[in-house]
Amino acid sequence: MQRKHVIVIGVTAVALVGGGAGVTYAVSGTQSTTELDSHSTVTVDGHKALSAGILGGRIQSKYRPLPWVGRDIGPVSCPSGLKAVAGASLTCTAEADGKRVEIPVTAVKAGDTSITWKFER
């Protein structure tokens, strides 16, 4: 009987450790899909684009969602909106530990109503 109890505890511990890694991955993701609506959309070179303000705010909120993922950064500044065209890219900046941090951003997929984009830490 005791052996079964030890096996159950061992299985439970493995499940908790594996689940923790999954939660960290899900929360720390750098890819996001954002709706293109009247509040978030601007025009860049004749294309719909996700506004620089929305983009910067979302990056800052996702850059360090957990204490063990990413670094603390100051406000994020993007030079323009991110064109709603797959493959479009730009580099946003922020400050961390008194140094300038460059944050590459790429549009992964885009449509008329939303854009899926990612950034690099």
JSON list of C-alpha atoms in Angstrom, two decimals:
[
{"chain": "A", "resi": 1, "resn": "MET", "atom": "CA", "xyz": [0.00, 0.00, 0.00]},
{"chain": "A", "resi": 2, "resn": "GLN", "atom": "CA", "xyz": [2.79, 2.40, 0.83]},
{"chain": "A", "resi": 3, "resn": "ARG", "atom": "CA", "xyz": [4.42, 1.80, -2.55]},
{"chain": "A", "resi": 4, "resn": "LYS", "atom": "CA", "xyz": [1.29, 2.91, -4.38]},
{"chain": "A", "resi": 5, "resn": "HIS", "atom": "CA", "xyz": [1.29, 6.07, -2.30]},
{"chain": "A", "resi": 6, "resn": "VAL", "atom": "CA", "xyz": [4.91, 6.82, -3.19]},
{"chain": "A", "resi": 7, "resn": "ILE", "atom": "CA", "xyz": [4.21, 6.23, -6.90]},
{"chain": "A", "resi": 8, "resn": "VAL", "atom": "CA", "xyz": [1.22, 8.57, -6.83]},
{"chain": "A", "resi": 9, "resn": "ILE", "atom": "CA", "xyz": [3.26, 11.30, -5.14]},
{"chain": "A", "resi": 10, "resn": "GLY", "atom": "CA", "xyz": [6.05, 10.86, -7.70]},
{"chain": "A", "resi": 11, "resn": "VAL", "atom": "CA", "xyz": [3.60, 11.16, -10.61]},
{"chain": "A", "resi": 12, "resn": "THR", "atom": "CA", "xyz": [1.96, 14.20, -9.04]},
{"chain": "A", "resi": 13, "resn": "ALA", "atom": "CA", "xyz": [5.33, 15.93, -8.58]},
{"chain": "A", "resi": 14, "resn": "VAL", "atom": "CA", "xyz": [6.26, 15.34, -12.22]},
{"chain": "A", "resi": 15, "resn": "ALA", "atom": "CA", "xyz": [2.91, 16.69, -13.39]},
{"chain": "A", "resi": 16, "resn": "LEU", "atom": "CA", "xyz": [3.33, 19.83, -11.29]},
{"chain": "A", "resi": 17, "resn": "VAL", "atom": "CA", "xyz": [6.85, 20.49, -12.54]},
{"chain": "A", "resi": 18, "resn": "GLY", "atom": "CA", "xyz": [5.82, 19.95, -16.18]},
{"chain": "A", "resi": 19, "resn": "GLY", "atom": "CA", "xyz": [2.74, 22.13, -15.71]},
{"chain": "A", "resi": 20, "resn": "GLY", "atom": "CA", "xyz": [4.85, 24.94, -14.26]},
{"chain": "A", "resi": 21, "resn": "ALA", "atom": "CA", "xyz": [7.04, 24.98, -17.35]},
{"chain": "A", "resi": 22, "resn": "GLY", "atom": "CA", "xyz": [3.95, 25.12, -19.56]},
{"chain": "A", "resi": 23, "resn": "VAL", "atom": "CA", "xyz": [2.53, 28.05, -17.60]},
{"chain": "A", "resi": 24, "resn": "THR", "atom": "CA", "xyz": [5.85, 29.90, -17.83]},
{"chain": "A", "resi": 25, "resn": "TYR", "atom": "CA", "xyz": [5.96, 29.35, -21.60]},
{"chain": "A", "resi": 26, "resn": "ALA", "atom": "CA", "xyz": [2.34, 30.44, -22.08]},
{"chain": "A", "resi": 27, "resn": "VAL", "atom": "CA", "xyz": [2.72, 33.60, -19.99]},
{"chain": "A", "resi": 28, "resn": "SER", "atom": "CA", "xyz": [6.14, 34.56, -21.34]},
{"chain": "A", "resi": 29, "resn": "GLY", "atom": "CA", "xyz": [5.23, 34.28, -25.02]},
{"chain": "A", "resi": 30, "resn": "THR", "atom": "CA", "xyz": [6.44, 36.99, -27.32]},
{"chain": "A", "resi": 31, "resn": "GLN", "atom": "CA", "xyz": [3.80, 36.48, -30.01]},
{"chain": "A", "resi": 32, "resn": "SER", "atom": "CA", "xyz": [0.49, 38.29, -29.93]},
{"chain": "A", "resi": 33, "resn": "THR", "atom": "CA", "xyz": [-2.55, 38.81, -32.12]},
{"chain": "A", "resi": 34, "resn": "THR", "atom": "CA", "xyz": [-4.05, 42.29, -31.97]},
{"chain": "A", "resi": 35, "resn": "GLU", "atom": "CA", "xyz": [-7.30, 43.51, -33.47]},
{"chain": "A", "resi": 36, "resn": "LEU", "atom": "CA", "xyz": [-7.00, 46.30, -36.01]},
{"chain": "A", "resi": 37, "resn": "ASP", "atom": "CA", "xyz": [-9.79, 48.71, -35.09]},
{"chain": "A", "resi": 38, "resn": "SER", "atom": "CA", "xyz": [-10.29, 52.46, -35.04]},
{"chain": "A", "resi": 39, "resn": "HIS", "atom": "CA", "xyz": [-8.29, 52.77, -31.78]},
{"chain": "A", "resi": 40, "resn": "SER", "atom": "CA", "xyz": [-5.28, 50.67, -32.74]},
{"chain": "A", "resi": 41, "resn": "THR", "atom": "CA", "xyz": [-4.89, 51.28, -36.48]},
{"chain": "A", "resi": 42, "resn": "VAL", "atom": "CA", "xyz": [-2.81, 53.88, -38.27]},
{"chain": "A", "resi": 43, "resn": "THR", "atom": "CA", "xyz": [-1.56, 54.08, -41.86]},
{"chain": "A", "resi": 44, "resn": "VAL", "atom": "CA", "xyz": [2.10, 53.51, -42.72]},
{"chain": "A", "resi": 45, "resn": "ASP", "atom": "CA", "xyz": [3.21, 53.79, -46.36]},
{"chain": "A", "resi": 46, "resn": "GLY", "atom": "CA", "xyz": [-0.39, 53.33, -47.50]},
{"chain": "A", "resi": 47, "resn": "HIS", "atom": "CA", "xyz": [-0.91, 50.13, -45.44]},
{"chain": "A", "resi": 48, "resn": "LYS", "atom": "CA", "xyz": [-2.98, 49.50, -42.33]},
{"chain": "A", "resi": 49, "resn": "ALA", "atom": "CA", "xyz": [-0.65, 49.26, -39.35]},
{"chain": "A", "resi": 50, "resn": "LEU", "atom": "CA", "xyz": [-0.76, 48.60, -35.62]},
{"chain": "A", "resi": 51, "resn": "SER", "atom": "CA", "xyz": [-0.06, 51.95, -33.95]},
{"chain": "A", "resi": 52, "resn": "ALA", "atom": "CA", "xyz": [3.33, 52.54, -32.33]},
{"chain": "A", "resi": 53, "resn": "GLY", "atom": "CA", "xyz": [1.67, 53.36, -28.98]},
{"chain": "A", "resi": 54, "resn": "ILE", "atom": "CA", "xyz": [-0.32, 50.13, -28.82]},
{"chain": "A", "resi": 55, "resn": "LEU", "atom": "CA", "xyz": [2.69, 48.12, -30.00]},
{"chain": "A", "resi": 56, "resn": "GLY", "atom": "CA", "xyz": [5.02, 49.68, -27.41]},
{"chain": "A", "resi": 57, "resn": "GLY", "atom": "CA", "xyz": [2.55, 49.18, -24.57]},
{"chain": "A", "resi": 58, "resn": "ARG", "atom": "CA", "xyz": [1.95, 45.52, -25.41]},
{"chain": "A", "resi": 59, "resn": "ILE", "atom": "CA", "xyz": [5.67, 44.81, -25.71]},
{"chain": "A", "resi": 60, "resn": "GLN", "atom": "CA", "xyz": [6.37, 46.45, -22.36]},
{"chain": "A", "resi": 61, "resn": "SER", "atom": "CA", "xyz": [3.62, 44.44, -20.64]},
{"chain": "A", "resi": 62, "resn": "LYS", "atom": "CA", "xyz": [4.87, 41.13, -22.12]},
{"chain": "A", "resi": 63, "resn": "TYR", "atom": "CA", "xyz": [8.63, 41.74, -21.94]},
{"chain": "A", "resi": 64, "resn": "ARG", "atom": "CA", "xyz": [8.97, 40.61, -18.34]},
{"chain": "A", "resi": 65, "resn": "PRO", "atom": "CA", "xyz": [5.71, 38.99, -17.24]},
{"chain": "A", "resi": 66, "resn": "LEU", "atom": "CA", "xyz": [7.36, 36.83, -14.54]},
{"chain": "A", "resi": 67, "resn": "PRO", "atom": "CA", "xyz": [10.40, 37.55, -12.34]},
{"chain": "A", "resi": 68, "resn": "TRP", "atom": "CA", "xyz": [12.45, 34.75, -13.93]},
{"chain": "A", "resi": 69, "resn": "VAL", "atom": "CA", "xyz": [11.61, 35.67, -17.55]},
{"chain": "A", "resi": 70, "resn": "GLY", "atom": "CA", "xyz": [13.09, 38.70, -19.29]},
{"chain": "A", "resi": 71, "resn": "ARG", "atom": "CA", "xyz": [14.47, 41.96, -17.85]},
{"chain": "A", "resi": 72, "resn": "ASP", "atom": "CA", "xyz": [12.88, 45.06, -16.39]},
{"chain": "A", "resi": 73, "resn": "ILE", "atom": "CA", "xyz": [12.60, 47.67, -19.11]},
{"chain": "A", "resi": 74, "resn": "GLY", "atom": "CA", "xyz": [11.47, 51.26, -19.21]},
{"chain": "A", "resi": 75, "resn": "PRO", "atom": "CA", "xyz": [8.85, 52.61, -21.60]},
{"chain": "A", "resi": 76, "resn": "VAL", "atom": "CA", "xyz": [9.05, 51.12, -25.09]},
{"chain": "A", "resi": 77, "resn": "SER", "atom": "CA", "xyz": [9.32, 53.47, -28.06]},
{"chain": "A", "resi": 78, "resn": "CYS", "atom": "CA", "xyz": [8.58, 52.35, -31.62]},
{"chain": "A", "resi": 79, "resn": "PRO", "atom": "CA", "xyz": [9.57, 54.52, -34.61]},
{"chain": "A", "resi": 80, "resn": "SER", "atom": "CA", "xyz": [6.23, 53.96, -36.37]},
{"chain": "A", "resi": 81, "resn": "GLY", "atom": "CA", "xyz": [3.32, 51.59, -36.52]},
{"chain": "A", "resi": 82, "resn": "LEU", "atom": "CA", "xyz": [3.91, 47.99, -37.63]},
{"chain": "A", "resi": 83, "resn": "LYS", "atom": "CA", "xyz": [2.53, 47.47, -41.14]},
{"chain": "A", "resi": 84, "resn": "ALA", "atom": "CA", "xyz": [-0.18, 44.83, -41.34]},
{"chain": "A", "resi": 85, "resn": "VAL", "atom": "CA", "xyz": [1.84, 42.92, -43.94]},
{"chain": "A", "resi": 86, "resn": "ALA", "atom": "CA", "xyz": [3.36, 39.50, -43.20]},
{"chain": "A", "resi": 87, "resn": "GLY", "atom": "CA", "xyz": [7.13, 39.90, -42.88]},
{"chain": "A", "resi": 88, "resn": "ALA", "atom": "CA", "xyz": [7.05, 43.63, -42.11]},
{"chain": "A", "resi": 89, "resn": "SER", "atom": "CA", "xyz": [9.46, 44.52, -39.34]},
{"chain": "A", "resi": 90, "resn": "LEU", "atom": "CA", "xyz": [10.81, 47.38, -37.26]},
{"chain": "A", "resi": 91, "resn": "THR", "atom": "CA", "xyz": [12.95, 47.85, -34.18]},
{"chain": "A", "resi": 92, "resn": "CYS", "atom": "CA", "xyz": [11.54, 49.35, -31.00]},
{"chain": "A", "resi": 93, "resn": "THR", "atom": "CA", "xyz": [13.74, 50.57, -28.15]},
{"chain": "A", "resi": 94, "resn": "ALA", "atom": "CA", "xyz": [13.60, 50.74, -24.38]},
{"chain": "A", "resi": 95, "resn": "GLU", "atom": "CA", "xyz": [16.00, 51.24, -21.50]},
{"chain": "A", "resi": 96, "resn": "ALA", "atom": "CA", "xyz": [17.14, 48.50, -19.11]},
{"chain": "A", "resi": 97, "resn": "ASP", "atom": "CA", "xyz": [19.76, 48.93, -16.40]},
{"chain": "A", "resi": 98, "resn": "GLY", "atom": "CA", "xyz": [20.73, 52.31, -17.86]},
{"chain": "A", "resi": 99, "resn": "LYS", "atom": "CA", "xyz": [21.41, 50.86, -21.31]},
{"chain": "A", "resi": 100, "resn": "ARG", "atom": "CA", "xyz": [19.46, 51.07, -24.57]},
{"chain": "A", "resi": 101, "resn": "VAL", "atom": "CA", "xyz": [17.74, 47.81, -25.52]},
{"chain": "A", "resi": 102, "resn": "GLU", "atom": "CA", "xyz": [16.73, 47.14, -29.12]},
{"chain": "A", "resi": 103, "resn": "ILE", "atom": "CA", "xyz": [13.60, 45.02, -29.59]},
{"chain": "A", "resi": 104, "resn": "PRO", "atom": "CA", "xyz": [13.09, 43.57, -33.10]},
{"chain": "A", "resi": 105, "resn": "VAL", "atom": "CA", "xyz": [9.39, 43.21, -34.01]},
{"chain": "A", "resi": 106, "resn": "THR", "atom": "CA", "xyz": [7.98, 41.25, -36.97]},
{"chain": "A", "resi": 107, "resn": "ALA", "atom": "CA", "xyz": [4.49, 40.83, -38.42]},
{"chain": "A", "resi": 108, "resn": "VAL", "atom": "CA", "xyz": [3.87, 37.08, -38.63]},
{"chain": "A", "resi": 109, "resn": "LYS", "atom": "CA", "xyz": [0.42, 37.15, -40.22]},
{"chain": "A", "resi": 110, "resn": "ALA", "atom": "CA", "xyz": [-1.92, 39.98, -41.15]},
{"chain": "A", "resi": 111, "resn": "GLY", "atom": "CA", "xyz": [-5.47, 40.44, -42.35]},
{"chain": "A", "resi": 112, "resn": "ASP", "atom": "CA", "xyz": [-8.00, 43.23, -42.64]},
{"chain": "A", "resi": 113, "resn": "THR", "atom": "CA", "xyz": [-9.12, 42.94, -39.01]},
{"chain": "A", "resi": 114, "resn": "SER", "atom": "CA", "xyz": [-6.06, 41.69, -37.08]},
{"chain": "A", "resi": 115, "resn": "ILE", "atom": "CA", "xyz": [-2.30, 41.33, -37.06]},
{"chain": "A", "resi": 116, "resn": "THR", "atom": "CA", "xyz": [-0.24, 38.58, -35.45]},
{"chain": "A", "resi": 117, "resn": "TRP", "atom": "CA", "xyz": [3.21, 39.84, -34.49]},
{"chain": "A", "resi": 118, "resn": "LYS", "atom": "CA", "xyz": [6.16, 38.83, -32.35]},
{"chain": "A", "resi": 119, "resn": "PHE", "atom": "CA", "xyz": [9.14, 40.46, -30.71]},
{"chain": "A", "resi": 120, "resn": "GLU", "atom": "CA", "xyz": [12.53, 39.21, -29.56]},
{"chain": "A", "resi": 121, "resn": "ARG", "atom": "CA", "xyz": [13.89, 39.55, -26.05]}
]
